[in-house]
GROMACS .gro file of C-alpha atoms in nm:
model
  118
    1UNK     CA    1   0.000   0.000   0.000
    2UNK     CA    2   0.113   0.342  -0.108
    3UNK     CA    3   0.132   0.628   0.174
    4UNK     CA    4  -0.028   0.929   0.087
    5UNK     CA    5   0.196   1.168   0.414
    6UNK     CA    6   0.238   1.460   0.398
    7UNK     CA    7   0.686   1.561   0.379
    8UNK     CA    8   0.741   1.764   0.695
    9UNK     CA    9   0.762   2.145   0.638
   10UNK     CA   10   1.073   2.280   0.539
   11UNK     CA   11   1.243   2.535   0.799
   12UNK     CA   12   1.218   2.840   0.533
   13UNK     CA   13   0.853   2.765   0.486
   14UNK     CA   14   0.798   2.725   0.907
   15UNK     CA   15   0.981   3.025   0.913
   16UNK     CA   16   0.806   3.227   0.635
   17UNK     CA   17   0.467   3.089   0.777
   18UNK     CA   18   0.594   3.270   1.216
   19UNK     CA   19   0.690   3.609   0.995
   20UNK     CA   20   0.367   3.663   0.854
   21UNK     CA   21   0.180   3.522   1.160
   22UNK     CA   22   0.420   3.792   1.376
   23UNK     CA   23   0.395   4.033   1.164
   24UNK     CA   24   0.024   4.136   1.265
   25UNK     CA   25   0.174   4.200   1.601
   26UNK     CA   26   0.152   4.594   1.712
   27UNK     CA   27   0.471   4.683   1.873
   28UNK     CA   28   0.686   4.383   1.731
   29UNK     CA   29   0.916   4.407   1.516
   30UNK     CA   30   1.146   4.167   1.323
   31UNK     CA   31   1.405   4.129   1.103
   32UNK     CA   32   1.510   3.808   0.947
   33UNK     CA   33   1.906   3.728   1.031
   34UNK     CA   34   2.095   3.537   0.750
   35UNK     CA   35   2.417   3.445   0.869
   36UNK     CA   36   2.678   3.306   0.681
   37UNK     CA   37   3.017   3.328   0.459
   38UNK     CA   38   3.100   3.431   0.128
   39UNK     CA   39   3.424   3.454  -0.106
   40UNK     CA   40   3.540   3.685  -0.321
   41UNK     CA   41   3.846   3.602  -0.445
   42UNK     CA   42   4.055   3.507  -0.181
   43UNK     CA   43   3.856   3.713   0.100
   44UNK     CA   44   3.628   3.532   0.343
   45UNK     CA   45   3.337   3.766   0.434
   46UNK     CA   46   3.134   3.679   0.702
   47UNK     CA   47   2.780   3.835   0.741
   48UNK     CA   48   2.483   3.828   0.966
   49UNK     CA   49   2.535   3.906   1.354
   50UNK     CA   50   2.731   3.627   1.457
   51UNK     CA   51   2.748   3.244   1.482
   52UNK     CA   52   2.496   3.083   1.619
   53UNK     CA   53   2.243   3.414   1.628
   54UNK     CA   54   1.892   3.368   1.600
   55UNK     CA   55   1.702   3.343   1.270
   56UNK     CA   56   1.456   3.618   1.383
   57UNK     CA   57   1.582   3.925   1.568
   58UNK     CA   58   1.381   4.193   1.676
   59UNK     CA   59   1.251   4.459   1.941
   60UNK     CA   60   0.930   4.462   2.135
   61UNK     CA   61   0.650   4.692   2.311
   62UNK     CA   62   0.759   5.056   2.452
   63UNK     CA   63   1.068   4.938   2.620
   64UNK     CA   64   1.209   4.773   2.323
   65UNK     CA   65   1.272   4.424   2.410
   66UNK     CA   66   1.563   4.243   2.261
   67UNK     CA   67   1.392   3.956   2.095
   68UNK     CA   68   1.592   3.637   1.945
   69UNK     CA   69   1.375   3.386   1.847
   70UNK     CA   70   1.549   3.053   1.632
   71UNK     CA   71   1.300   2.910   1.382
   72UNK     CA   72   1.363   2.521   1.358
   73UNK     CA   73   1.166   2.248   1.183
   74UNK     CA   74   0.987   1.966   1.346
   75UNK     CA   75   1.322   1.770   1.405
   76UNK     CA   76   1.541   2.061   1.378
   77UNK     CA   77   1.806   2.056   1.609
   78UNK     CA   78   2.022   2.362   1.775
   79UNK     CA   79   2.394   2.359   1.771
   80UNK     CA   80   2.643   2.441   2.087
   81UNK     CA   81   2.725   2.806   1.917
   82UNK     CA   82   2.295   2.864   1.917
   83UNK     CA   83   2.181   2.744   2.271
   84UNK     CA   84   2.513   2.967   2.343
   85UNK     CA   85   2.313   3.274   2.200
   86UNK     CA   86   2.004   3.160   2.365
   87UNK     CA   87   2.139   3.160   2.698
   88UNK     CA   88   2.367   3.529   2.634
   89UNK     CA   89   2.040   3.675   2.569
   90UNK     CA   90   1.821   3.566   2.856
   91UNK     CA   91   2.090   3.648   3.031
   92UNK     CA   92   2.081   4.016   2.907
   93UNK     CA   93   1.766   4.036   3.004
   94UNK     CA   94   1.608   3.948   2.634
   95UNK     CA   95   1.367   3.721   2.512
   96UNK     CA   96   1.539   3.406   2.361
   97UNK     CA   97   1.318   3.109   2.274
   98UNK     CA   98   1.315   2.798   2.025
   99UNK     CA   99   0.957   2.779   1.776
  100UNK     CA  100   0.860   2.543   1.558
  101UNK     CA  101   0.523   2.630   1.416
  102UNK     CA  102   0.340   2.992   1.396
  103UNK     CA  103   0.151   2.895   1.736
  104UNK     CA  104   0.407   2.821   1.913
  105UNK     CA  105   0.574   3.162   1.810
  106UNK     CA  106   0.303   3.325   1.894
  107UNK     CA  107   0.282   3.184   2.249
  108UNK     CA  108   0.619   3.299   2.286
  109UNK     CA  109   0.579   3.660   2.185
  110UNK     CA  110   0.291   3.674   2.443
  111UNK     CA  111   0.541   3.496   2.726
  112UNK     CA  112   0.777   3.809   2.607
  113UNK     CA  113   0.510   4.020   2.684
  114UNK     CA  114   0.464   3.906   3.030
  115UNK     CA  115   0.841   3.969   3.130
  116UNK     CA  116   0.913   3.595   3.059
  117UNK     CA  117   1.278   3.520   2.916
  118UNK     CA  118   1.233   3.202   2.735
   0.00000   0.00000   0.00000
């Protein structure tokens, strides 16, 4: 018999799917963070804010909130230089937290809100 599942969504398209579902947010806002190297030549140029920084960066409310939150799949997994990240901004007195789906973005953002740090 021939299984008719469903592939598991791709992080890009979990991710597209928590900006939109942010965006409608008043007094949130985001800004995707591509990290990464390039070459030209024989130059390395690093961009984005640093290893292991969060997909989505961002502000929130009055106060402006330092928001990080990394966007994984359903099986996605964090690396040592991420959870690192995590922790620095919790630490800072940020909002840091791990989302998988729109909801669960969204149930973040309104921990945020309450003075929560992850």
């Amino acid at each position: 018999m021939i299984s008719a599942t469903r592939p598991a969504p791709l992080e890009r398209d979990v991710q597209h799917a928590i900006r939109l579902a942010l965006g409608r947010i008043p007094g949130l806002v985001l800004w995707r963070n591509s990290t990464g190297l390039s070459r030209t030549g024989d130059r390395a140029i690093h961009y984005g804010l640093c290893v292991g920084s969060s997909d989505l960066i961002g502000l929130l409310g009055p106060s402006g909130r330092f928001i990080a939150l990394e966007v994984k799949s359903a099986t996605g997994r964090t690396s040592p230089a991420q959870e690192l990240f995590l922790a620095l901004v919790r630490k800072r007195g940020g909002f840091a937290a791990i989302v998988r789906s729109p909801a669960e973005a969204l149930a973040a953002i309104e921990r945020a809100m309450k003075g929560a740090s992850q």
